Structures are given as C-alpha cells and as structure tokens.
Short mmCIF file of C-alpha atoms in Angstrom, two decimals:
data_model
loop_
_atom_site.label_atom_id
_atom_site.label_comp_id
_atom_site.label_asym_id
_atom_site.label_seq_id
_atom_site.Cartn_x
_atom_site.Cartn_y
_atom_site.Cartn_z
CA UNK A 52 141.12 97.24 109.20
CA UNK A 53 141.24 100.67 110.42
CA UNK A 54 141.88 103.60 107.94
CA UNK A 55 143.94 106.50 108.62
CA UNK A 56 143.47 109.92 107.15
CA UNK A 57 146.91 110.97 105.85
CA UNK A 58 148.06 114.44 107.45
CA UNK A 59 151.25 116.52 106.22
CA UNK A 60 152.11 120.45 106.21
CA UNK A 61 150.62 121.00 102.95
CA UNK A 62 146.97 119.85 104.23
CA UNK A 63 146.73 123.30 106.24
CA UNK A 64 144.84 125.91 104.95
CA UNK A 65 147.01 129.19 104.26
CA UNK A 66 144.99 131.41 105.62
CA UNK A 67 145.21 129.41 109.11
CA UNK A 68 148.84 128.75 108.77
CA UNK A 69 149.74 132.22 108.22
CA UNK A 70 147.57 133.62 110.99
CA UNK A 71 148.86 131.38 113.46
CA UNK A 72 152.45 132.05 112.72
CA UNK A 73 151.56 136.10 113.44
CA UNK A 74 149.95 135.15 116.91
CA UNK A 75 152.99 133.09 118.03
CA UNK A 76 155.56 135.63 116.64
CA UNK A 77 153.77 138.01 118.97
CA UNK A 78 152.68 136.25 121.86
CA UNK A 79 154.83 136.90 124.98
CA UNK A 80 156.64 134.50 126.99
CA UNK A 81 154.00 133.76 129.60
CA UNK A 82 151.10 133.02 127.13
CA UNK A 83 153.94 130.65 125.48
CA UNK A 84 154.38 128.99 128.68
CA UNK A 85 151.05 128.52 129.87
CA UNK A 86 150.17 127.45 126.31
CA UNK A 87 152.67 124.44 127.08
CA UNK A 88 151.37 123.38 130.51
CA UNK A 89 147.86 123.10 128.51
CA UNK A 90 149.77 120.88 125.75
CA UNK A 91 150.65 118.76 129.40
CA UNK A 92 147.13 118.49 130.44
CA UNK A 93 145.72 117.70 126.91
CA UNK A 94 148.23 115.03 126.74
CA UNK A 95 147.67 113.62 130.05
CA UNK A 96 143.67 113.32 129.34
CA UNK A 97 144.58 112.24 125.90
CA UNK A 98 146.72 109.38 127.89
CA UNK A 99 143.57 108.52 129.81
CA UNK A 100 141.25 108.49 127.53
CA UNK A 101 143.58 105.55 125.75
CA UNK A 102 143.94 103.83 128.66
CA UNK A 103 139.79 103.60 128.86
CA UNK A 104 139.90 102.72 125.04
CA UNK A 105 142.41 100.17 125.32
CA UNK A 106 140.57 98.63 128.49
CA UNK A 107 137.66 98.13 126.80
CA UNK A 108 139.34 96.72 123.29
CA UNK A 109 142.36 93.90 124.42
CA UNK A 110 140.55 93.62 127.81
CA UNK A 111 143.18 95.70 130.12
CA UNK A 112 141.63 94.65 133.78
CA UNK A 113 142.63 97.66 136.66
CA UNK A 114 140.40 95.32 139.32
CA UNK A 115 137.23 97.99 139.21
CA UNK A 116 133.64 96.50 138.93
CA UNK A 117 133.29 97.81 135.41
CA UNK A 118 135.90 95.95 134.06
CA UNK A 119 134.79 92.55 136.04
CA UNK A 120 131.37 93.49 134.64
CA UNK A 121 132.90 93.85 131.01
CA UNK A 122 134.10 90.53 131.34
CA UNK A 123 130.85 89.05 132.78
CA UNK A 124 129.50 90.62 129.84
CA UNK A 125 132.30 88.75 127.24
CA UNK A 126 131.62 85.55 128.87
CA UNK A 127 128.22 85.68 128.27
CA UNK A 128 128.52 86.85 124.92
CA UNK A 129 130.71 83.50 124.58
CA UNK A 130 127.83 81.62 125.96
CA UNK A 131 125.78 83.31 123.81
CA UNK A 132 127.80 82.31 120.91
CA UNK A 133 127.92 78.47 121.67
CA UNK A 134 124.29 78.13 122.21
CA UNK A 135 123.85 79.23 118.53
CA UNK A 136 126.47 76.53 117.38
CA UNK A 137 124.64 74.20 119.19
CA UNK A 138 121.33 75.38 118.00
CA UNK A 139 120.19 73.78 114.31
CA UNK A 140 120.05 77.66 112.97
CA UNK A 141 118.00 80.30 112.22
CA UNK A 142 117.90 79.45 108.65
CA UNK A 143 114.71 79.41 107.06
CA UNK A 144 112.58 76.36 106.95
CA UNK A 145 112.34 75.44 103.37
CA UNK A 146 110.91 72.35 103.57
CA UNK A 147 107.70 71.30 102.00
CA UNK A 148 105.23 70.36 105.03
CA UNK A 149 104.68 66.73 106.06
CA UNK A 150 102.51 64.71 104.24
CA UNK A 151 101.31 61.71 106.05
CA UNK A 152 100.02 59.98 102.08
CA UNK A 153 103.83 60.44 101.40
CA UNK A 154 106.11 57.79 101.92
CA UNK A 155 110.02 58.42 102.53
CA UNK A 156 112.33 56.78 99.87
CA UNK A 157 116.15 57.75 99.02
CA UNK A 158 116.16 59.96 95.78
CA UNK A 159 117.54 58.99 93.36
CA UNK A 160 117.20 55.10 94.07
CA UNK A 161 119.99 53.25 92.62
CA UNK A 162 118.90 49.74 90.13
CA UNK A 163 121.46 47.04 88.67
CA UNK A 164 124.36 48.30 91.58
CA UNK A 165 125.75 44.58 91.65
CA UNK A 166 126.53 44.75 87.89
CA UNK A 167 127.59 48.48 87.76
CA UNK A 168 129.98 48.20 90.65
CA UNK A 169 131.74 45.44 89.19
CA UNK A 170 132.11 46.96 85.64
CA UNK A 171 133.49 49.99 87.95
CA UNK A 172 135.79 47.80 89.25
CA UNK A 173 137.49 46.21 85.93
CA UNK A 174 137.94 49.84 84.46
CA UNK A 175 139.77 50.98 87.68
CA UNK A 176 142.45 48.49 88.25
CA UNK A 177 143.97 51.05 90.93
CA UNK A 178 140.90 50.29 93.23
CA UNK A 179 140.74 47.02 94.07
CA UNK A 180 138.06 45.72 96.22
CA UNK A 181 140.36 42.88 98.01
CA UNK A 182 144.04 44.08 99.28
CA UNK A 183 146.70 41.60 100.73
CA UNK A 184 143.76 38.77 99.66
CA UNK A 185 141.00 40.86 102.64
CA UNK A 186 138.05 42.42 101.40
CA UNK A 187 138.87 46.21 101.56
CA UNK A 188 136.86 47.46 104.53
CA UNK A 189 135.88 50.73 105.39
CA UNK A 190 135.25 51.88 109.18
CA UNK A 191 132.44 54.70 109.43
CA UNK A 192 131.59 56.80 112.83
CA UNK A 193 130.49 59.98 113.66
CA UNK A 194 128.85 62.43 116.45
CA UNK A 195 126.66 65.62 116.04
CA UNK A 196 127.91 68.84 114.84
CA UNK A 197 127.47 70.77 117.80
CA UNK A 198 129.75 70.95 120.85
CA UNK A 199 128.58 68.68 123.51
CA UNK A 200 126.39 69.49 126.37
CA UNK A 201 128.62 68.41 128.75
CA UNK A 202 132.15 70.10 127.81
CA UNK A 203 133.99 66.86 129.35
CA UNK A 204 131.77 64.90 126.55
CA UNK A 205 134.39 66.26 123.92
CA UNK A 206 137.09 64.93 125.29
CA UNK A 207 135.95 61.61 125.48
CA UNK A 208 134.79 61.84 122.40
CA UNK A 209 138.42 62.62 121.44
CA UNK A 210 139.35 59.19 122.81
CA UNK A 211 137.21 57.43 121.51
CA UNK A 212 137.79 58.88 117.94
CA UNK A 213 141.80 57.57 118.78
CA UNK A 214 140.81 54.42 120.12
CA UNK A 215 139.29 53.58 116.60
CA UNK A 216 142.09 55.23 114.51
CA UNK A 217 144.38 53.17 116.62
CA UNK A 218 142.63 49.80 115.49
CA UNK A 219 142.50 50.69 111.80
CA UNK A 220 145.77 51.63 111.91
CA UNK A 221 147.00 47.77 113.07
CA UNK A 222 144.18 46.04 110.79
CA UNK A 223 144.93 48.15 107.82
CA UNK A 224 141.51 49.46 107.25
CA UNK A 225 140.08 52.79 105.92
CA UNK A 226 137.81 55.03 108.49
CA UNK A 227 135.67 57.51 107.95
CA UNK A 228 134.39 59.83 111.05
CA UNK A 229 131.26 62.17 109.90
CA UNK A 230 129.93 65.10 111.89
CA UNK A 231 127.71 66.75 108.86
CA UNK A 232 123.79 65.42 109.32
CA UNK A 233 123.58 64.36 105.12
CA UNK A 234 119.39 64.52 105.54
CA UNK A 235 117.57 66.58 107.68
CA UNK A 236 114.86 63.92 108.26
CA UNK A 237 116.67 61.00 109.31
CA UNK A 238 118.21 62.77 112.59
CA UNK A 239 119.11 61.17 115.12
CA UNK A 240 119.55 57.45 115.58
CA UNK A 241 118.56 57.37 112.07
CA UNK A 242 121.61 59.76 110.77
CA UNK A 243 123.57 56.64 109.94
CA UNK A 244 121.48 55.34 106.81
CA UNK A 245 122.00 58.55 104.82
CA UNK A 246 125.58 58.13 105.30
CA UNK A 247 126.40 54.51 105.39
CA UNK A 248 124.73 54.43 101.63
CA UNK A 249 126.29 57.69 100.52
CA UNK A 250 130.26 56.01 101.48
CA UNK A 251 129.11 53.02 99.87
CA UNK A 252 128.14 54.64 96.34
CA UNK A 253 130.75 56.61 96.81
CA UNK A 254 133.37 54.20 97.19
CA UNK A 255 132.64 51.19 95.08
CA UNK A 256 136.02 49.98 95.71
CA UNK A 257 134.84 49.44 99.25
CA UNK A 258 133.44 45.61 99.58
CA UNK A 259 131.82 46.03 103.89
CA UNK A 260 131.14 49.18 105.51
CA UNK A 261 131.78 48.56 109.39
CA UNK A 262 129.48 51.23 111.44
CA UNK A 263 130.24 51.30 114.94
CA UNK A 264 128.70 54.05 117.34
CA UNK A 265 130.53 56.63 118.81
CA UNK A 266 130.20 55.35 122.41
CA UNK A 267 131.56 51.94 121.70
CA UNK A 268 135.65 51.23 122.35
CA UNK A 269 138.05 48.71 121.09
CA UNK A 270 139.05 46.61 124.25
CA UNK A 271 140.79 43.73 121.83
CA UNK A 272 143.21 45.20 119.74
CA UNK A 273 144.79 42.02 118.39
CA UNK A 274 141.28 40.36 117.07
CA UNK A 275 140.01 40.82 113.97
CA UNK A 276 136.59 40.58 112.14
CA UNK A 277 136.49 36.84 110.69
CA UNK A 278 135.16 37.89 107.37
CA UNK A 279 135.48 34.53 105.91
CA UNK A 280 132.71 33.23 108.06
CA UNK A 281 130.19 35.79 106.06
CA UNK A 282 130.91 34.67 102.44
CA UNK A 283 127.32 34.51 101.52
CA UNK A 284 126.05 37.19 103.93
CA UNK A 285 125.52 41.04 103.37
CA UNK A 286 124.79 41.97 107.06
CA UNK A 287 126.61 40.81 110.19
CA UNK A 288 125.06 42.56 113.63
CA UNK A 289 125.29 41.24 116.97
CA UNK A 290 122.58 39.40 118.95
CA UNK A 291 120.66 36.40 119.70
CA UNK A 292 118.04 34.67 117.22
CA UNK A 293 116.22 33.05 120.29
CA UNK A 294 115.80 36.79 121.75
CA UNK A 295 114.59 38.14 118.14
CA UNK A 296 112.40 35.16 116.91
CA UNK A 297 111.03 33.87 120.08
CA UNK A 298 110.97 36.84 122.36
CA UNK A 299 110.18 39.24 119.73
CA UNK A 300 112.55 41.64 122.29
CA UNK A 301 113.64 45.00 120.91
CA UNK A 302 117.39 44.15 122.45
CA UNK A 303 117.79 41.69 120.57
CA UNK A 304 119.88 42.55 117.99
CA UNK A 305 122.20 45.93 118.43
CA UNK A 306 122.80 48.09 115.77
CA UNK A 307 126.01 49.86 117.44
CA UNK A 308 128.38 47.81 115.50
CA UNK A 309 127.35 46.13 112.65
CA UNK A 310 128.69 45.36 108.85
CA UNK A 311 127.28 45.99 105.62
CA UNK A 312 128.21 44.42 102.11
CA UNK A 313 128.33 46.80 99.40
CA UNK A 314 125.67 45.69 96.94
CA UNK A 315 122.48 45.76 95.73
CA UNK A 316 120.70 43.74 98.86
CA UNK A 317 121.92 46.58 101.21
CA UNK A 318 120.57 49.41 99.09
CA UNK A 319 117.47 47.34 98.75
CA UNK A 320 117.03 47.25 102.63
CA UNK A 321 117.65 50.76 103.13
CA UNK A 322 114.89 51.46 101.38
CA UNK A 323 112.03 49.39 103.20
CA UNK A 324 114.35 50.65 106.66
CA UNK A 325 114.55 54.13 106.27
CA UNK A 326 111.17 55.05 105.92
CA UNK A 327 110.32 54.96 109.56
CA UNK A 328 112.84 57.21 110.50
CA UNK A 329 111.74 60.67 108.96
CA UNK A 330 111.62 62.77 112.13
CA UNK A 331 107.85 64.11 113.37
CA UNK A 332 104.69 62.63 113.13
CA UNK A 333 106.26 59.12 111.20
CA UNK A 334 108.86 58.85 113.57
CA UNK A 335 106.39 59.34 116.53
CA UNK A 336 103.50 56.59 114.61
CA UNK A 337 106.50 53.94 114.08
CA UNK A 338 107.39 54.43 117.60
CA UNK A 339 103.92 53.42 118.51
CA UNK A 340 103.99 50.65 116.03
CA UNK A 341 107.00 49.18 117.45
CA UNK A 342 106.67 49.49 121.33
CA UNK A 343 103.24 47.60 120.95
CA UNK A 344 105.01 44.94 119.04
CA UNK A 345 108.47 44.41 120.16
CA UNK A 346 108.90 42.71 124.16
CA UNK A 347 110.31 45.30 126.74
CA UNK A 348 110.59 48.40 124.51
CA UNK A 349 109.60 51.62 126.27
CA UNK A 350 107.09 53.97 124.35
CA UNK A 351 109.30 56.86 122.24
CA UNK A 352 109.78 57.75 118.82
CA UNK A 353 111.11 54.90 116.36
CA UNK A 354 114.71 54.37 116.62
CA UNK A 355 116.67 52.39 114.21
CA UNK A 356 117.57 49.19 115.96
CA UNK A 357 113.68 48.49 117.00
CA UNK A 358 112.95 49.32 113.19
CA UNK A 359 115.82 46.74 111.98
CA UNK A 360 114.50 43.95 114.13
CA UNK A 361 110.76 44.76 113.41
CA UNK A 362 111.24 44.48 109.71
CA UNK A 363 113.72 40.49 110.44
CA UNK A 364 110.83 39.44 112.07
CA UNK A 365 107.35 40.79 110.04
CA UNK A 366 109.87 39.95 106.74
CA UNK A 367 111.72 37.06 107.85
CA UNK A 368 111.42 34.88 104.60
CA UNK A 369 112.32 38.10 102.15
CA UNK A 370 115.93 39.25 104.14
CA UNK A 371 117.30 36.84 107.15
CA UNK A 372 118.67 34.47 105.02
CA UNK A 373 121.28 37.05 103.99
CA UNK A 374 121.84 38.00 107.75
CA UNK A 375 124.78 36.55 110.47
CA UNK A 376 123.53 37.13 113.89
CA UNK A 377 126.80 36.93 115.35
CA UNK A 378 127.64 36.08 119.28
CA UNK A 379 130.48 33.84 118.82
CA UNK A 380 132.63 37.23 119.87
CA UNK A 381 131.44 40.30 121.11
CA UNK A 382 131.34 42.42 117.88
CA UNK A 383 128.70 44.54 121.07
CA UNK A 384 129.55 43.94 124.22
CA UNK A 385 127.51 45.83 126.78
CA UNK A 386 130.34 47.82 129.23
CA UNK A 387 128.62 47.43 132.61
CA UNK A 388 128.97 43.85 132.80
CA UNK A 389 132.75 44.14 131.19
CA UNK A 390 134.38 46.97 132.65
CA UNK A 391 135.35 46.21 136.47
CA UNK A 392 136.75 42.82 135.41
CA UNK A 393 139.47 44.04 133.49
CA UNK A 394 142.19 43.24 135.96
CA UNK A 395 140.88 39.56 136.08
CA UNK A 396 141.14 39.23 132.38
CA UNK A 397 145.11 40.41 131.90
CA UNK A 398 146.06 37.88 134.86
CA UNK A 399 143.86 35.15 133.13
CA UNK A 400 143.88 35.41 129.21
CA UNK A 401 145.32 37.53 126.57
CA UNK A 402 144.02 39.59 123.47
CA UNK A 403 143.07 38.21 120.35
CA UNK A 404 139.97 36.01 121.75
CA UNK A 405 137.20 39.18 121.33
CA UNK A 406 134.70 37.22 123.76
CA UNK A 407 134.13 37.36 127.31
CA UNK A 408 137.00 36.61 128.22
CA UNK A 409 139.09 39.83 126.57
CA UNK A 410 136.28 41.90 125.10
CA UNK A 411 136.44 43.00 121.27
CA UNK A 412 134.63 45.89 121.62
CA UNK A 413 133.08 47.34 124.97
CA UNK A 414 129.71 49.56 123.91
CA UNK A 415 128.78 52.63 127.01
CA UNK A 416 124.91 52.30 125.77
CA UNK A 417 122.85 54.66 127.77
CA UNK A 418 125.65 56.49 128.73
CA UNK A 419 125.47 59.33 126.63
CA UNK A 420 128.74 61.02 127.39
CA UNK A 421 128.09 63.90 125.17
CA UNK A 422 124.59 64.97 125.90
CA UNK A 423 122.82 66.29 129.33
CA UNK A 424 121.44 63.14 130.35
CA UNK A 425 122.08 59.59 130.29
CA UNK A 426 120.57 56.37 131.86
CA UNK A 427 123.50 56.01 134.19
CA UNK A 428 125.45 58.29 136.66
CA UNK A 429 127.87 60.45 134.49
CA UNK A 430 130.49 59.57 137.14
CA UNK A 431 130.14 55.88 136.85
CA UNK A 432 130.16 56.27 133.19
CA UNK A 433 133.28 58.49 132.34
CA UNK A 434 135.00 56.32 134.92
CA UNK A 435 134.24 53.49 133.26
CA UNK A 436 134.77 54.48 129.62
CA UNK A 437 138.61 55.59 130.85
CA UNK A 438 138.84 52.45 131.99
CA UNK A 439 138.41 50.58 128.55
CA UNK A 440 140.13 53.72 127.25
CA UNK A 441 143.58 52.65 129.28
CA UNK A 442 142.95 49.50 129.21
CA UNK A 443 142.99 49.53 125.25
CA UNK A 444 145.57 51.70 124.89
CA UNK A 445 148.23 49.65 127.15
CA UNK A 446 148.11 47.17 124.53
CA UNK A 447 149.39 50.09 121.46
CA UNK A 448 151.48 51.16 123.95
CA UNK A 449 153.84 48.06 124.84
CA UNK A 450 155.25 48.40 121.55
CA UNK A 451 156.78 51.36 122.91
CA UNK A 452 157.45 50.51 126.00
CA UNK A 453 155.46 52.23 127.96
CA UNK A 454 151.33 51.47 129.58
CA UNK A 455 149.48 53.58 131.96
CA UNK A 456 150.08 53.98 135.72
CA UNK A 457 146.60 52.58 136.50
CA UNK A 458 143.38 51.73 134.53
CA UNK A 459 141.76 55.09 135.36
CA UNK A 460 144.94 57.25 135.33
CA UNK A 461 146.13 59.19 132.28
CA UNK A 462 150.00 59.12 132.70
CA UNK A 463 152.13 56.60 131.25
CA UNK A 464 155.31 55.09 132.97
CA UNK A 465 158.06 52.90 131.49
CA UNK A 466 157.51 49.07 131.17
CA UNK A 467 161.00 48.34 129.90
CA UNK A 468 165.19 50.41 129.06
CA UNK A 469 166.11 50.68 125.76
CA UNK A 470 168.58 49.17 124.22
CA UNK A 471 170.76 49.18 121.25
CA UNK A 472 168.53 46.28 119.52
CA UNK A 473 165.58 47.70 119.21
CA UNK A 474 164.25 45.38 116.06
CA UNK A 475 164.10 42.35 118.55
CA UNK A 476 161.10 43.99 120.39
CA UNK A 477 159.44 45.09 117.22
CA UNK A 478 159.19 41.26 116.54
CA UNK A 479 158.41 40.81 120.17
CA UNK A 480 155.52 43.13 121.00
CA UNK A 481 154.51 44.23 117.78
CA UNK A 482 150.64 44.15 117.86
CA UNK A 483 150.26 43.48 113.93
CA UNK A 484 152.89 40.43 114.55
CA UNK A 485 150.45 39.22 116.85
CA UNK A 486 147.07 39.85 114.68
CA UNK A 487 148.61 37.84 112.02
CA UNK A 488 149.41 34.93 113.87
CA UNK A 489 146.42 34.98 115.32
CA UNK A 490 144.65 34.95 111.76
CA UNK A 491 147.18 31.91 110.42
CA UNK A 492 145.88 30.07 113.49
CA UNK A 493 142.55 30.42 112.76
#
C-alpha cells in the first residue's frame, strides 16, 4: 500500500502564502492569462505522463513495440516464475553427506504395532477398523509438487484424481491424494514408502492402505476388491508367480496398485525395502544389483517394483507366505492391450467382472502424461487415457441420465426424459445397487 502525504492550507509556509497573494493582487490581466494556458500545458503533460505510468502498471497496450516488448518481458517473467516452482529450491543443502557405511532405516522404527494398534482401537470406540462388517480401507495417490512439464499433463491429472474420487465415493472408502515429498531421499518411485507408513501410523483405525499410481484409471466401477480372499495376507499386488519365481523377470509383479495391511509385518518390510531407495550413489549401486539379477530389466537406478520382487525372491521363505499374487482380476491391467477394445466389451459383457473382459483398473505405464518424455507417443497416450476416462465415467453418469457423445469426446448428451418418478431409476441404474448385488452374489 501506497502512502499519501496529507496536504491542507495550513501546510503553507506564511511567508510564501503571503508573497504570492501580493504578486497575484498585482499581476495584470495578460500575465493572469498566460499563467492559465501554462496550468493547460502542465496538465496536459501531467495527463501523459499518467497515461505512460498507467501503461506500464495494469498493462494499458496502445499497439507500439514497447508495450508488445513489456509484455514479452511479463511473459517471461511468468516463465521465469514457473521454472522456480518446478525447480526443488534454492534452499540450502543441509544434509549431512552420503555415507556409503550408513545404511537407510525409518527413524523412529516402530516395535509391538500389532498390540498397540489394537489397544488404540478399544479406547476409541468412534474409530472402528470394520464399517458396515468391511475392513475400513483407505485409498492413497499422489503426483509431484511441481506443475507438469507438459501443461496438458495437469489436466489429465485432474481426471484421473476424479476418476478415483468417483470410485471411493460408490465403495464407501476413504482417499488420500499427496503432493508433499515426506523424505527427501526416497524421491521418486520410492516417494510412496514414506507416505504409505506415515497414513498407516497415522490412522490406526485404517485396517489396508490401497496405493494405486497416478497414471492408473478405474475402467470397472461396479467391482470391488474381494477382501475376504486375503484373510491371512498383509500384501495383495498383481502379477504372476511363474514370471517372479521361474523367470526371475522384473515385470513380474507391479507395484502400481497394490494393498497393504496395517500391522506390524508391513512396517517390518518397509524397513528391509526402503533402504535401496535413498537417491545417489545407493540408488545408482541397487540399480546395478538388480538389472544383473532380475530377467529383462534395463540398467537405471533402483526403482521400487524391481526392489519388491528382488527381496520375494532372495527372501522367499521369510515374507511370501504373507503375500497374494493376485491375477484372478486385473487389480493392473496394462492400457495398450485394453484400451481400443472398449466398444467390444459394452456390446459383449457388463461391469462388475474386473478381468479381461471389463477391466478393473486400466494402468498408462510408460506413458508419463505429466513429464517431458514417455515411452509412447504423447498422442497415442492422452488419446487413450480419455478413452478409459469416458469410458469410466459413462457408467457414474447413467445414473443421471446422461454418457458421453463418443469415447474420446468430452460432451455429454441425454440417454433418457425425466419423469415425475424419478426413485424408480435410482433403483434401476444406481451403481451402488449394482456393487452390492454383485457382492451378495459372490
């Protein structure tokens, strides 16, 4: 804010105000009039002069090459400004140099979290770990803090973010969607650990933590996880045991969508999992490690997913048997095989199957929507991904009565009138009608 000196009568010296009134008292009338046509011109040039100040303060453009370079100059300063977003900062590096003697553990580590949690759990009746007789279940995603390289990459990410909130919404369960990097070290593919085991001591009224990646979609919005079938079991992940045990192959499991039990075993495994992720020299070692190890895996820096199945197969005896390797449904199921049959699959089947047939959830790995590069065209991708996009959201939308004029097209048309009984499609197309009865059937 601007401040303004205050100005009155009294703030004139008397010496000036008294010799001023003499001169005008005798000044003739043709000093008094050219004295006003020089009041004019001062207030003409004074006009000017705000024109050029107001020009270059709310950006008043007259079409001259100094105000088109002013506003090269404001874009770039706009550039200038998202660059640093996207940069980590200029803050100072206060870390204590690397230590390759020094092995990466979660501080504090937590002891006795089975028996603590469910002490928790008596005292706070109002945080029960099963509602409506389902474990509580808590979805967790998330995307870097910075805008995306590619500006379009936002959007999608949008969609994707509403695709998820969408299923939670009809399954009743909690999400969580993180942009904050919790550890500096475990960047990355790695980012998830940090949080996945903050949320879960956290929230101890939370029984599985469901991490999906921000590139995956739900294309079945009727199915639901059968978590039943893993009474027993404190991680489900999708893949193939003859792939991981046999193969040794470093796609064998895939760790964009995958469940986690809230106890003790989980911390447990975090602990022996994480340390391969610190970013720098172990990160670039463990990448080493694993590419010489694991079938088909291209040499980079350890990622979490080769890490996961390295330790399931070098420690088979001390974790699997608390592991589902899960295919039955496609809890992963990789897009480019999935997306351009779509059509086929609404004049054949119906959701609620989450397999082939009607995907559960279609994964865009190697896509990279957000960032500058990818492993496919970003045309083929972003087509694709509104496909599963539309093709998800037509099944929220029937409720309403509405879907979308074509699989890649973002307006909506009407499927159906209203009418003055509206309650008798609620019980027709109701998506949650359809999720239970799927569930008694099973």
């Amino acid at each position: 804010m601007t401040q303004k000196r205050s100005t009155t009568a009294n703030s004139t010296l008397p010496t000036a105000a008294a010799a001023a009134a003499a001169r005008s008292r005798a000044a003739p009338r043709g000093r008094q009039l050219s004295k006003t046509v020089n009041n004019i011109k001062i207030t003409i040039i004074c006009g000017f002069v705000t024109i050029l100040v107001l020009r270059g303060t709310i950006g008043l453009n007259l079409g001259t090459p100094a105000a088109d370079a002013e506003k090269q100059n404001h874009e770039e300063e706009a550039k200038r400004i998202i660059a640093e977003i996207r940069s980590d900062g200029a803050e100072p590096d206060d870390e204590p140099p690397w230590n390759e003697n020094v092995t990466y553990v979660f501080d504090p580590r937590v002891r006795d979290w089975d028996s603590r949690r469910a002490d928790w759990l008596r005292r706070n009746q109002g945080f029960p770990n099963v509602v409506n007789g389902k474990p509580r279940m808590l979805m967790v995603s998330g995307s870097p803090p910075n805008p995306c390289d590619n500006p379009i990459g936002d959007h999608y990410l949008l969609k994707s973010v509403k695709n998820k909130i969408d299923y939670c919404r009809i399954h009743g369960i909690e999400i969580v969607y993180n942009m904050a990097h919790l550890d500096r070290d475990l960047s990355g593919y790695w980012a998830k650990l940090p949080l996945i085991r903050r949320l879960m001591l956290s929230h101890p009224e939370i029984e599985w933590i469901w991490w999906i990646d921000s590139d995956a979609l739900f294309t079945d919005m009727v199915f639901e996880i059968p978590v039943k079938k893993y009474e027993g079991f404190n991680l489900v992940i999708h893949g193939y045991p003859d792939l991981l045990f046999e193969k040794h192959s470093w796609i064998a499991l895939n760790t964009g969508s995958m469940l986690f039990r809230n106890c003790q075993w989980t911390l447990d495994f975090f602990d022996v999992w994480a340390p391969m992720g610190p970013k720098g020299p172990t990160r670039d070692e463990a990448g080493r490690v694993l590419t010489a190890f694991l079938s088909g895996r291209p040499a980079f820096e350890a990622d979490d997913q080769s890490a996961l199945i390295y330790l399931l197969i070098t420690q088979k005896d001390k974790w699997m048997e608390k592991v589902f390797v899960e295919n039955s449904y496609y809890l992963h199921g990789f897009w480019t095989g999935l997306v351009d049959k779509y059509e086929q699959m609404v004049e054949k089947y119906h959701p609620g199957l989450g397999d082939e047939r009607w995907p559960f959830v279609t994964h865009f790995v190697g896509c990279k929507p957000c960032g500058s590069y990818g492993d496919y065209p970003v045309e083929k991708c972003l087509k694709s991904m509104e496909r599963a996009f539309n093709f998800a959201d037509n099944q929220v939308l029937k409720l309403y009565g509405f879907r979308h004029r074509g699989l890649v097209s973002p307006n909506i048309k009407r499927t159906r009138n209203e009418t003055t009984t509206p309650l008798e499609f609620v019980n027709q197309f109701d998506i949650r009608r359809m999720s239970h009865e799927t569930e008694l059937k099973s």
